[in-house]
mmCIF file of C-alpha atoms in Angstrom:
data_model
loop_
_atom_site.group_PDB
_atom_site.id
_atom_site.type_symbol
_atom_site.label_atom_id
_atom_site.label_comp_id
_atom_site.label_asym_id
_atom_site.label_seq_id
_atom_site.Cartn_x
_atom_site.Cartn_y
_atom_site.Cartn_z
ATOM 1 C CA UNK X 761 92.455 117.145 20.509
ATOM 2 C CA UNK X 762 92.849 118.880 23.693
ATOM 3 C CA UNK X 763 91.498 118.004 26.653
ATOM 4 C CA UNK X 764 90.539 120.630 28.877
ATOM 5 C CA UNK X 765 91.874 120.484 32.430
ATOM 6 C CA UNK X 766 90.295 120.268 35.503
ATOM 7 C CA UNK X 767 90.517 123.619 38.134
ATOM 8 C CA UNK X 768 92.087 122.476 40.963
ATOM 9 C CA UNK X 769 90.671 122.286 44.261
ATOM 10 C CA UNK X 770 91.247 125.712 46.328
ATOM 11 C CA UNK X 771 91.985 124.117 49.535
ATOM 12 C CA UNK X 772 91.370 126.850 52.874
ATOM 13 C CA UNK X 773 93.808 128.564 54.323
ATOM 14 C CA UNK X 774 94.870 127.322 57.660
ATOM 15 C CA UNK X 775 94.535 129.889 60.029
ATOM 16 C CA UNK X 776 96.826 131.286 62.710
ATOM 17 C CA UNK X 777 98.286 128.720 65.198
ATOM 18 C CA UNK X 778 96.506 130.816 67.920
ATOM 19 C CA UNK X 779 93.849 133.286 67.920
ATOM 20 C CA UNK X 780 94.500 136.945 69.544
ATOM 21 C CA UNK X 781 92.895 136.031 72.887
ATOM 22 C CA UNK X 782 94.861 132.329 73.085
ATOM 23 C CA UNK X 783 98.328 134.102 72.518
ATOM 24 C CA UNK X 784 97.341 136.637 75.424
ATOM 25 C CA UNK X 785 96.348 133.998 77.590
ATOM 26 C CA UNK X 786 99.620 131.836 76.272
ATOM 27 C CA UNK X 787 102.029 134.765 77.495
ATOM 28 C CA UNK X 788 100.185 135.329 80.949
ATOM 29 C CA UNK X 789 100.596 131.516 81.533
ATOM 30 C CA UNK X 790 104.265 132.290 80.575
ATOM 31 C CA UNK X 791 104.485 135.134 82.660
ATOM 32 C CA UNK X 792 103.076 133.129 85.725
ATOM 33 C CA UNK X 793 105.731 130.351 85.294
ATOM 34 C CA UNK X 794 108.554 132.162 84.458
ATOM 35 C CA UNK X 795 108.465 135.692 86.918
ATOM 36 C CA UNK X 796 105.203 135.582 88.751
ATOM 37 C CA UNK X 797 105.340 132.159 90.620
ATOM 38 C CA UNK X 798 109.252 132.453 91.471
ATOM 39 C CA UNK X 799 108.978 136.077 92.989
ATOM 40 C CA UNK X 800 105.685 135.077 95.103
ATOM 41 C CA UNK X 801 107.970 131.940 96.216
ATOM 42 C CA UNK X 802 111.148 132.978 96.699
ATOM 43 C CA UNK X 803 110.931 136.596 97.430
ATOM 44 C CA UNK X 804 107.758 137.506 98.962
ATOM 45 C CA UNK X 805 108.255 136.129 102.393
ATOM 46 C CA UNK X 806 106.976 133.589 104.451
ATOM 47 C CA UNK X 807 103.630 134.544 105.978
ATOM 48 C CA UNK X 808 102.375 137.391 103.939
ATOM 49 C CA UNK X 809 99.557 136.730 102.101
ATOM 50 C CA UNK X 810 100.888 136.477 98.552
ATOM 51 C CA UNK X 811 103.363 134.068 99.737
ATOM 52 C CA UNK X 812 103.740 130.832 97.570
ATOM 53 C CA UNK X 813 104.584 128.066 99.680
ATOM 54 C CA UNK X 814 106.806 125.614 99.119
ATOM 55 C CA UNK X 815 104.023 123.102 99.178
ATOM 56 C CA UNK X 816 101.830 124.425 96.906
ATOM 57 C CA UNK X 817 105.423 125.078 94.354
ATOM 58 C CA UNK X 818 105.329 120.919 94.128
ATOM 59 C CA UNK X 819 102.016 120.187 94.013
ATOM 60 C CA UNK X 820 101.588 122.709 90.845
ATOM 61 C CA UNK X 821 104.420 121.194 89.715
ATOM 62 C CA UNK X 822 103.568 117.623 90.028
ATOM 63 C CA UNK X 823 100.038 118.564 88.324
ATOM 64 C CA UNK X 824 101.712 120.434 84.955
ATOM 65 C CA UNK X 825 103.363 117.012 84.634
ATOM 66 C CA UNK X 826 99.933 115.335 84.978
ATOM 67 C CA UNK X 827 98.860 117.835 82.470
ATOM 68 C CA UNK X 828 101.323 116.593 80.018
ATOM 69 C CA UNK X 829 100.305 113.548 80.384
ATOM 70 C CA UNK X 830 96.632 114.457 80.077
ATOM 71 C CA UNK X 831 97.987 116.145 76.480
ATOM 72 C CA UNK X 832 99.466 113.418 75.450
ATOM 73 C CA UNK X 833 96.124 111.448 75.726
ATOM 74 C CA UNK X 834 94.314 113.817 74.046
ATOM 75 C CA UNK X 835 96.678 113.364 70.786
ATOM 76 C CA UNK X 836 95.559 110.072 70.569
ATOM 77 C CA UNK X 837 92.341 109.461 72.433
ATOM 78 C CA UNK X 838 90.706 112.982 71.246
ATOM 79 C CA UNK X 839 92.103 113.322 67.423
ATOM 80 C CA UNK X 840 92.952 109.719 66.570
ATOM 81 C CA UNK X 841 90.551 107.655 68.690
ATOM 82 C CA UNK X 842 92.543 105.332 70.423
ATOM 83 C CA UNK X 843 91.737 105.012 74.182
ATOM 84 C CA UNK X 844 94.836 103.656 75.877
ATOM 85 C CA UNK X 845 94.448 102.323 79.349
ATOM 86 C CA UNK X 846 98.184 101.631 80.077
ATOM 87 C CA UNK X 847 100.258 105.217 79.691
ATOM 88 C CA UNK X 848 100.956 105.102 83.547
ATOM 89 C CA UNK X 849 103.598 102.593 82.070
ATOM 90 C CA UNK X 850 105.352 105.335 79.694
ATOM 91 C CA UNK X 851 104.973 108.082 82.381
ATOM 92 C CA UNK X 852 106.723 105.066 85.146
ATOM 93 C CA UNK X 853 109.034 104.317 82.831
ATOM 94 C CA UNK X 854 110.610 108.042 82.230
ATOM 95 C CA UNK X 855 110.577 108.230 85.750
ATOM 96 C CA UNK X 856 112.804 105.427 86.399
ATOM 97 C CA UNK X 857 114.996 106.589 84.245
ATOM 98 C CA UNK X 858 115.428 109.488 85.947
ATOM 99 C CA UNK X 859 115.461 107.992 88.993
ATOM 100 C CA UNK X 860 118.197 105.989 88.549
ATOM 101 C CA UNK X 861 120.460 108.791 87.207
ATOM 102 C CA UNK X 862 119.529 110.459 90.702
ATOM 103 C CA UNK X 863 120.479 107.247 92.756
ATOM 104 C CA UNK X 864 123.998 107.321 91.331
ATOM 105 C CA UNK X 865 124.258 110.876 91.944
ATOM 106 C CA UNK X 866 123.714 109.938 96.085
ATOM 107 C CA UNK X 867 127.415 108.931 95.618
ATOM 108 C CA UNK X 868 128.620 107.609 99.054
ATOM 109 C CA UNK X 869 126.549 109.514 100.599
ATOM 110 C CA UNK X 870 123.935 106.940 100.976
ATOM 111 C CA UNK X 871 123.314 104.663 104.383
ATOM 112 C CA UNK X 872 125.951 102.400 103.490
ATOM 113 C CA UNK X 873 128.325 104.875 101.920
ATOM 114 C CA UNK X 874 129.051 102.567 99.241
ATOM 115 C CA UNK X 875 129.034 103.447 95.530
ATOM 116 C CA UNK X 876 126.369 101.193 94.975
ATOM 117 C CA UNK X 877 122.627 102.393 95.757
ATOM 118 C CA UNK X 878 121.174 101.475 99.476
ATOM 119 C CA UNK X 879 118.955 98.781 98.275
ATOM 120 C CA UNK X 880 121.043 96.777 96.278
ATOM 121 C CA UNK X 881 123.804 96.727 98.858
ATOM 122 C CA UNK X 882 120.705 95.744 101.484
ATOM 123 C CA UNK X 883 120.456 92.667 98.621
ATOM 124 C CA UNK X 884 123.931 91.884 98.630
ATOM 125 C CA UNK X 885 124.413 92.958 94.990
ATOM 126 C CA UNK X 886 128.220 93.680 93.674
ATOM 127 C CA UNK X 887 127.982 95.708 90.606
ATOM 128 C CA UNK X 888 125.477 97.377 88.924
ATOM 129 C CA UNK X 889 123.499 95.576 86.510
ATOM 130 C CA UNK X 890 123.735 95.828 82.894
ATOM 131 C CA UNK X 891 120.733 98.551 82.458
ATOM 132 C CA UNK X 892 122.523 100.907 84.785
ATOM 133 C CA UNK X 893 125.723 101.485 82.424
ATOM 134 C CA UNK X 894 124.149 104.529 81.602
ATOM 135 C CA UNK X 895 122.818 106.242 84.503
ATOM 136 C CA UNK X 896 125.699 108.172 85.916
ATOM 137 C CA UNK X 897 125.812 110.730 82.719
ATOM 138 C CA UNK X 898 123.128 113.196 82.515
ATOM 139 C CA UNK X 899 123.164 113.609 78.413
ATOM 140 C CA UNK X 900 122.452 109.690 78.492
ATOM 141 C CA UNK X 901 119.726 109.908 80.971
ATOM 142 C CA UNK X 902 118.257 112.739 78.927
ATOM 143 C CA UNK X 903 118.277 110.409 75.374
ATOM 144 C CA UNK X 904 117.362 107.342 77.723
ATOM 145 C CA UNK X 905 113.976 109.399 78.966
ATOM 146 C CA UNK X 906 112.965 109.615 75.092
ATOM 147 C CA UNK X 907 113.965 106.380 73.911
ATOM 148 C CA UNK X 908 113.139 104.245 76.047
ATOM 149 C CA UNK X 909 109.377 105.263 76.036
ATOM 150 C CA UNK X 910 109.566 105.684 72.780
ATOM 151 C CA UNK X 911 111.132 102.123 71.813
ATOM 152 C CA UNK X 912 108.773 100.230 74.023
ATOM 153 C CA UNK X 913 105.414 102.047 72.452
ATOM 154 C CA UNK X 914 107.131 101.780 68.891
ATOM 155 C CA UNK X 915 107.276 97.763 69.333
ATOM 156 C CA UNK X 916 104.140 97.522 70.988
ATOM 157 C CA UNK X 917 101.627 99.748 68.772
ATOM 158 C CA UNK X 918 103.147 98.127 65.549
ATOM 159 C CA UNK X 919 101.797 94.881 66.190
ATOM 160 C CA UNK X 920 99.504 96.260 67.711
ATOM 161 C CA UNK X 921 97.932 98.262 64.904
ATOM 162 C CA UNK X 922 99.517 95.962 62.246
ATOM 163 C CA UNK X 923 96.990 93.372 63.875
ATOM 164 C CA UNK X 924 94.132 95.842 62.971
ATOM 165 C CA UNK X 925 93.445 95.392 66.956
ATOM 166 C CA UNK X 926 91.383 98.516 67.872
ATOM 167 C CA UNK X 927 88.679 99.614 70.648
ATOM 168 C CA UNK X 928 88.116 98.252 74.256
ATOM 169 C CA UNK X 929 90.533 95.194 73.167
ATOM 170 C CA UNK X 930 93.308 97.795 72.654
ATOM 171 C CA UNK X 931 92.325 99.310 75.782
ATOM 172 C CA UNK X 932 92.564 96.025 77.595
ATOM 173 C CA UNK X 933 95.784 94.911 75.964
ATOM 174 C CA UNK X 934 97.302 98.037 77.159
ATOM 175 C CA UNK X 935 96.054 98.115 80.807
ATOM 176 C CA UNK X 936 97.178 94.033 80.534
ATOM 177 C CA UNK X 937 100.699 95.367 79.543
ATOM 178 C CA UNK X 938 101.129 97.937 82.625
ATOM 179 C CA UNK X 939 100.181 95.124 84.796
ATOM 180 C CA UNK X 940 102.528 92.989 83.773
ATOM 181 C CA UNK X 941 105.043 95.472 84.255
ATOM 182 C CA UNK X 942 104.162 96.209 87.559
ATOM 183 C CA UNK X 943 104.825 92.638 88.313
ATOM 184 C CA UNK X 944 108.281 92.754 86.940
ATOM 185 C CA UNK X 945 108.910 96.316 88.647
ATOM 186 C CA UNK X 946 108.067 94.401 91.747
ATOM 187 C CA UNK X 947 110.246 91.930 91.743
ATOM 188 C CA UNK X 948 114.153 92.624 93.427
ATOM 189 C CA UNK X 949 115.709 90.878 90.702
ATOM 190 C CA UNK X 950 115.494 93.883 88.081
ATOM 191 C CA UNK X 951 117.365 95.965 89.831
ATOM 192 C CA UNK X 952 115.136 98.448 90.191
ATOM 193 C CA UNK X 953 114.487 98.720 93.927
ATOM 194 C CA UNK X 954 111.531 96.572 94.044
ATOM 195 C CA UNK X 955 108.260 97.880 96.148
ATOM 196 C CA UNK X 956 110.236 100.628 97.819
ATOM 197 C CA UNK X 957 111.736 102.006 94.398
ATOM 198 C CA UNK X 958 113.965 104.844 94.480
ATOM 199 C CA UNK X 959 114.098 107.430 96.913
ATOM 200 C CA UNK X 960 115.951 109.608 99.066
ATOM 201 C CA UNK X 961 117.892 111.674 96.228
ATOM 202 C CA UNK X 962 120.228 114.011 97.009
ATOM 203 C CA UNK X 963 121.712 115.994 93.832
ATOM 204 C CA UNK X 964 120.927 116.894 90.424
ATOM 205 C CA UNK X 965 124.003 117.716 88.038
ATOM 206 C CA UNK X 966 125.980 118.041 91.754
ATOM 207 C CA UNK X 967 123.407 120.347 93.391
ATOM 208 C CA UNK X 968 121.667 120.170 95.917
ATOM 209 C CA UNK X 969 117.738 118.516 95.137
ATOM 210 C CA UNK X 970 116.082 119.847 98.104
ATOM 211 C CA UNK X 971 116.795 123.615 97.949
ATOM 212 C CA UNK X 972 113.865 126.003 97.249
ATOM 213 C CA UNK X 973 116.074 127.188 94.171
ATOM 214 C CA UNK X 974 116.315 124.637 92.717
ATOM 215 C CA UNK X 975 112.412 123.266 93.567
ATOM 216 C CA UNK X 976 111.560 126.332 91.212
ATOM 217 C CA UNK X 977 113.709 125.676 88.762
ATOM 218 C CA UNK X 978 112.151 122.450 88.092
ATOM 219 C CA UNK X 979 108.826 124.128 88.345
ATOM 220 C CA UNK X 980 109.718 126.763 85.913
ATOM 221 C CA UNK X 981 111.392 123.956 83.513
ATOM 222 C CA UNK X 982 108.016 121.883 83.748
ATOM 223 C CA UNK X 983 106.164 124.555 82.666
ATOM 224 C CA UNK X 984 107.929 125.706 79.913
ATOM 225 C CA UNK X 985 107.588 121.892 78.593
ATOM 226 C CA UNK X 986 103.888 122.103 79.226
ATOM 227 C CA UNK X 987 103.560 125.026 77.268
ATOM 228 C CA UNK X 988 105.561 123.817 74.530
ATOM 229 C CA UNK X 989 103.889 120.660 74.272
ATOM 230 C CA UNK X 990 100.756 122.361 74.037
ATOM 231 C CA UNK X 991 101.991 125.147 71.158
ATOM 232 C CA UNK X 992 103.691 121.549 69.630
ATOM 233 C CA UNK X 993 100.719 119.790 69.731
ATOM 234 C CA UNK X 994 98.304 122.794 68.731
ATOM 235 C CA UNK X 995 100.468 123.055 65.334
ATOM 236 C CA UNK X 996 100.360 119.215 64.993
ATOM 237 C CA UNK X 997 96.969 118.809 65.252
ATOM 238 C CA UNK X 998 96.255 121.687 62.169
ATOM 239 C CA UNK X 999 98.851 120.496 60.222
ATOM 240 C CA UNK X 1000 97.887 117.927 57.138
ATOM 241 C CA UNK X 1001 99.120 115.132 59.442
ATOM 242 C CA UNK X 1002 96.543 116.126 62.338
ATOM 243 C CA UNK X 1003 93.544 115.876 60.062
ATOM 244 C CA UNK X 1004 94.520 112.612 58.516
ATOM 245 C CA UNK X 1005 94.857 111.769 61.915
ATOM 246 C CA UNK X 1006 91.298 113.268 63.113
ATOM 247 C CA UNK X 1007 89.748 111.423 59.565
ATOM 248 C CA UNK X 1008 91.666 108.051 60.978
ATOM 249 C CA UNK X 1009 89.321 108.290 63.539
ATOM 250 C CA UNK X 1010 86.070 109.242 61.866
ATOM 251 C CA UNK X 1011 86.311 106.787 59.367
ATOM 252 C CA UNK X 1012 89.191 104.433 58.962
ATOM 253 C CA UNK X 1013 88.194 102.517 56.174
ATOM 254 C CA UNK X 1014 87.535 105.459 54.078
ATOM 255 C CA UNK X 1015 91.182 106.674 54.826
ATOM 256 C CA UNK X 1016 92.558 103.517 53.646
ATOM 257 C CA UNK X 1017 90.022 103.911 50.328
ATOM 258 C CA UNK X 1018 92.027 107.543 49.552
ATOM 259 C CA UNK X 1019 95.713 106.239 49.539
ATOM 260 C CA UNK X 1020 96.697 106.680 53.061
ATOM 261 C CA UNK X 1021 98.340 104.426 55.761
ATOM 262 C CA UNK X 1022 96.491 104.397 58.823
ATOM 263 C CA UNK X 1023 99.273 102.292 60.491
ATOM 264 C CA UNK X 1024 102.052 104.608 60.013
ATOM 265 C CA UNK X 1025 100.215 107.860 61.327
ATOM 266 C CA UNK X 1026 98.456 105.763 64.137
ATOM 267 C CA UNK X 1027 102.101 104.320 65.199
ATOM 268 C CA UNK X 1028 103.447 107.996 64.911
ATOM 269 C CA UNK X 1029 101.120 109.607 67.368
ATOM 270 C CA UNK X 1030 101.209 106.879 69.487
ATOM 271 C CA UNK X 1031 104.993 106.763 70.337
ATOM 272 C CA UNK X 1032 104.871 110.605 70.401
ATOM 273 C CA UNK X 1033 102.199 110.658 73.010
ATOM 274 C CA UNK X 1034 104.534 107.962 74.485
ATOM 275 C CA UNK X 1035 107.648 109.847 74.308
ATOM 276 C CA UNK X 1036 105.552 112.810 76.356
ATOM 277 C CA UNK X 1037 104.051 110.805 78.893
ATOM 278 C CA UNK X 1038 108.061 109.529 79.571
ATOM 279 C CA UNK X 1039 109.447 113.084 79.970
ATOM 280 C CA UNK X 1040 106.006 114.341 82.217
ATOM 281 C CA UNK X 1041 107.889 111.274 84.419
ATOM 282 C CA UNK X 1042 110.915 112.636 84.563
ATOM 283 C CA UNK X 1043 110.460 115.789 85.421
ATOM 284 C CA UNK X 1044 107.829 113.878 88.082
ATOM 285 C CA UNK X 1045 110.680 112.242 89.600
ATOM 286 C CA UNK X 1046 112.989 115.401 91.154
ATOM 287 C CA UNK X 1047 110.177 117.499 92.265
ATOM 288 C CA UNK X 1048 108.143 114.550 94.073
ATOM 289 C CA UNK X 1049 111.265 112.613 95.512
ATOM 290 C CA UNK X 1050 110.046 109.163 94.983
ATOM 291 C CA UNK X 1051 109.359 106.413 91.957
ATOM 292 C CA UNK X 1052 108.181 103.114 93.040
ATOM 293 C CA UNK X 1053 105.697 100.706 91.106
ATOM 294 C CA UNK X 1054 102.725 102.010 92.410
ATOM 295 C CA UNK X 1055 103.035 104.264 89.407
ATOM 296 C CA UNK X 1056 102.535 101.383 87.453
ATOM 297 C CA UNK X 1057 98.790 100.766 88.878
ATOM 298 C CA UNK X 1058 96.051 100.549 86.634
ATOM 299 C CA UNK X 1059 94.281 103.061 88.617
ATOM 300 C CA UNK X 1060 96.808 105.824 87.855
ATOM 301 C CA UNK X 1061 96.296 104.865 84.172
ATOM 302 C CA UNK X 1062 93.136 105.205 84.367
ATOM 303 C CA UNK X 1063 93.283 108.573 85.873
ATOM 304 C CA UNK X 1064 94.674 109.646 83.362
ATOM 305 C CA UNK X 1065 92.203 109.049 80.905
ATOM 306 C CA UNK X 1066 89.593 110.356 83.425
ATOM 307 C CA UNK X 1067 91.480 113.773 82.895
ATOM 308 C CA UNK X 1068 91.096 114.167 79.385
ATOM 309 C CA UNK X 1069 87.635 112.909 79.623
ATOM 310 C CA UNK X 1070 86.459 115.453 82.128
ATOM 311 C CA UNK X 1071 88.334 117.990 80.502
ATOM 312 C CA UNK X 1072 87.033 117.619 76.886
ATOM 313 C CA UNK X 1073 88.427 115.406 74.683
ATOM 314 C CA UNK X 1074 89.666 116.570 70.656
ATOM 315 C CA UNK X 1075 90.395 120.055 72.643
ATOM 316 C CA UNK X 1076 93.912 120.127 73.516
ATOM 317 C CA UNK X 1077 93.322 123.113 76.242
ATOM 318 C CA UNK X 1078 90.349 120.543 77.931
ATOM 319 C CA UNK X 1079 92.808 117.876 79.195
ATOM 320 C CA UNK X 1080 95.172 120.351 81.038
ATOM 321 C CA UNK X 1081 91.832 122.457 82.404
ATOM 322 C CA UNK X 1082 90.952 118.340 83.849
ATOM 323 C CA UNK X 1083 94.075 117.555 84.906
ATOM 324 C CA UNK X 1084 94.140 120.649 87.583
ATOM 325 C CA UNK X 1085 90.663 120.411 88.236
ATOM 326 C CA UNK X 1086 90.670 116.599 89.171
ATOM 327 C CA UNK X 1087 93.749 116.818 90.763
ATOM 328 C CA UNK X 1088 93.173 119.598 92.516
ATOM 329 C CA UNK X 1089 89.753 117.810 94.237
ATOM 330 C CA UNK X 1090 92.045 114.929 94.787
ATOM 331 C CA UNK X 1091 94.762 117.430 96.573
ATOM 332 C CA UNK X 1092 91.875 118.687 99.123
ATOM 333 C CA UNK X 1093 89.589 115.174 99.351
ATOM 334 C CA UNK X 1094 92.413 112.667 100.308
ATOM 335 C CA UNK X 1095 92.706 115.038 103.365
ATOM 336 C CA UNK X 1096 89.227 116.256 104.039
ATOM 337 C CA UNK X 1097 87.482 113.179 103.088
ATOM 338 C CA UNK X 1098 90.139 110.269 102.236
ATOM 339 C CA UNK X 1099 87.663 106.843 102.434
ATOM 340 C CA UNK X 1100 85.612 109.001 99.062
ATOM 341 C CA UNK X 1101 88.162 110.044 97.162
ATOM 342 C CA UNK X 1102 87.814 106.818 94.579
ATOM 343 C CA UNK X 1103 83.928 107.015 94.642
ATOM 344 C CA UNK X 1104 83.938 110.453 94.032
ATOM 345 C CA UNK X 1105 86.442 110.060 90.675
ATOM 346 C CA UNK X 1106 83.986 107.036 89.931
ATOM 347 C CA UNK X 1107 80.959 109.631 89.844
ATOM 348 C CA UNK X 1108 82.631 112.450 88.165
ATOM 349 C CA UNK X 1109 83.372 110.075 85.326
ATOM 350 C CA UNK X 1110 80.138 108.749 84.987
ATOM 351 C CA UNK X 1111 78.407 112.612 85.072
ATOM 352 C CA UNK X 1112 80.978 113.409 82.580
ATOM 353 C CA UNK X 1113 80.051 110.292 80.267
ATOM 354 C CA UNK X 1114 76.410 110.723 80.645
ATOM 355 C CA UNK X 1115 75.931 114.822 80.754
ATOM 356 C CA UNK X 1116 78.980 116.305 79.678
ATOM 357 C CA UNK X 1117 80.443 113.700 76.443
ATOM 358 C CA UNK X 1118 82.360 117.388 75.485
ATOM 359 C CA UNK X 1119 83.902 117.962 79.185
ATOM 360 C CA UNK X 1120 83.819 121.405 80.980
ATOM 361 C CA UNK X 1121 85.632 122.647 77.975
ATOM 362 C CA UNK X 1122 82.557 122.309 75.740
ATOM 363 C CA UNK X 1123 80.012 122.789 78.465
ATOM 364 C CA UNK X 1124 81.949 126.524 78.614
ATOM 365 C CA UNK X 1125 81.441 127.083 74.521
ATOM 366 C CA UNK X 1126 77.798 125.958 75.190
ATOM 367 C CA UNK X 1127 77.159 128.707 77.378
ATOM 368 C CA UNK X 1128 78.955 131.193 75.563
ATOM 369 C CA UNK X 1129 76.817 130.234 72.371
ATOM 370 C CA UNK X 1130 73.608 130.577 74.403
ATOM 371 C CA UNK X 1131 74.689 134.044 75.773
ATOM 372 C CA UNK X 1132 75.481 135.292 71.996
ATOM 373 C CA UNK X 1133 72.052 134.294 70.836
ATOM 374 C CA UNK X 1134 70.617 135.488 73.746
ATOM 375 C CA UNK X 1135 71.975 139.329 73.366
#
């Protein structure tokens, strides 16, 4: 006897990565990094109007790698509903990495014109420790900036998850973890030059660090990652491994009922968002001129969370829109009004809990579906 079969479920199609209006705004952003920023910085001159300064070349800078960071939080605060408190420690460590490839390219031309950095001859250190092999080849440094990241979320976040160890304990466990690496970062014996860090670089791949030429090409480089973590991320998130992801955090349990792992996507997006958070660091490193533990501070973990918060979380677009916005306020209140800086942050969290749970992201869709139904 034959049994008749079952139609199969006509699944939707996905649609287009971007819509006509996001891949018009994607190619202006291009355009801005790419030609329009490096000809108002490096061609117009100094003084007329359209002139981009210097200044305002790194602080852009240092906020698209805050942005990445911001993304990277999204991917697994927004679609897979894990708030982490500690990424300050993924962005810190990237940026060590890079540091320390930058400290051996000083060469002798350090205080003590010694091949060894300043501070550990200032310690009275004769080799470089084991952990610095590494750090005179740029290739290395490169695979360094993913892995190590990478490694140190991988171990983490599996026993981590395979614990089942989720909400504000995960959150605490994390920040718990950055602060005990700031203690270690702090101490001299690591290696790692202690409270001052690393500083005072000189060269990158033999040229010069401090050259406006070369401060826009690590503008221009930053943006381009930016950009393609964002088109990366925007075709991860649609893909059959985002929504698994977005249904890991609607409903776990239910996930778990229909055949799927949660621990193996949930370790996945972690270490990616990792991985991003390390390479936002590195590119931090040249264009600021400094790492130091400080990086490490809850507070700057924290921050970063704050970001995708106030931009709108589950967006993508939100938590680079909060990144420049807080940022920004930060850039012009630590001048104008430095003692309320932190109580202002405090507040704009709080509004944003309270008011705006979708950010400014979906307080701008609101509006926009109020004006349709209004005309």
């Amino acid at each position: 006897m034959n049994h008749p079969t079952a139609n199969p479920v006509a699944l939707p199609e996905p649609g287009p990565l971007l819509t006509r209006t996001g891949w018009s705004a994607f190619i202006v952003a291009l355009l801005v990094v790419c030609a329009l920023a490096p000809l108002l910085n490096l061609v117009v001159p100094e003084g007329h109007p359209l002139h981009l300064s210097d200044y305002l070349v790194g602080l852009l800078g240092k906020i698209m790698c805050y942005a990445i960071c911001a993304l990277a939080m999204d991917l697994i605060w927004g679609y897979t509903g894990i708030l982490s408190l500690g990424h300050g420690l993924f962005f810190a460590l990237g940026g060590y990495v890079m540091g320390m490839y930058l400290m051996r390219q000083i060469g002798r031309d350090g205080n003590y014109q010694s091949d060894l950095p300043d501070f550990m001859v200032f310690l009275d250190w004769k080799e470089l420790p084991w952990h610095w092999a590494l750090s005179d080849s740029f290739l290395a440094t490169l695979l360094l900036v993913v892995l190590v990241p990478g490694l140190v979320a991988f171990v983490f976040g599996y026993f981590a998850f395979r614990s089942r160890i989720k909400g504000v304990y995960f959150s605490i466990i994390t920040q718990a973890l950055t602060y005990a690496a700031l203690l270690l970062f702090f101490r001299n014996e690591t290696g790692l030059g202690g409270n001052n860090g690393f500083t005072d670089f000189k060269r990158i791949l033999g040229m010069p660090i401090a050259t406006p030429g070369m401060r826009m090409t690590l503008f221009v480089i930053t943006g381009l990652v930016l950009l393609g973590c964002f088109l990366g991320a925007r075709w991860l998130v649609r893909s059959k491994f985002g929504r698994v992801l977005q249904a890991v955090r609607d409903a776990e349990s239910r996930v778990m009922f229909c055949g799927y792992n949660p621990l193996a996507y949930k370790l996945a997006i972690w270490t990616l968002s990792a991985v991003m958070c390390g390479v936002a660091g590195a590119l931090y490193v040249p264009q600021v001129g400094i790492i130091n533990p400080g990086e490490l501070s809850p507070a700057n973990s924290i921050e970063i969370a704050v970001w995708a918060a106030v931009g709108g979380r589950g967006t993508l677009i939100g938590p680079i829109v909060g990144a420049f916005m807080v940022n920004g306020a930060k850039s012009w209140l630590t001048v104008t009004f430095p003692e309320f800086w932190l109580y202002c942050l405090g507040a704009l969290f709080i509004v944003v809990t309270l008011f705006l749970p979708q950010g400014v992201v979906g307080l701008v869709k609101k509006l926009r579906q109020r004006t349709g139904r209004s005309a």
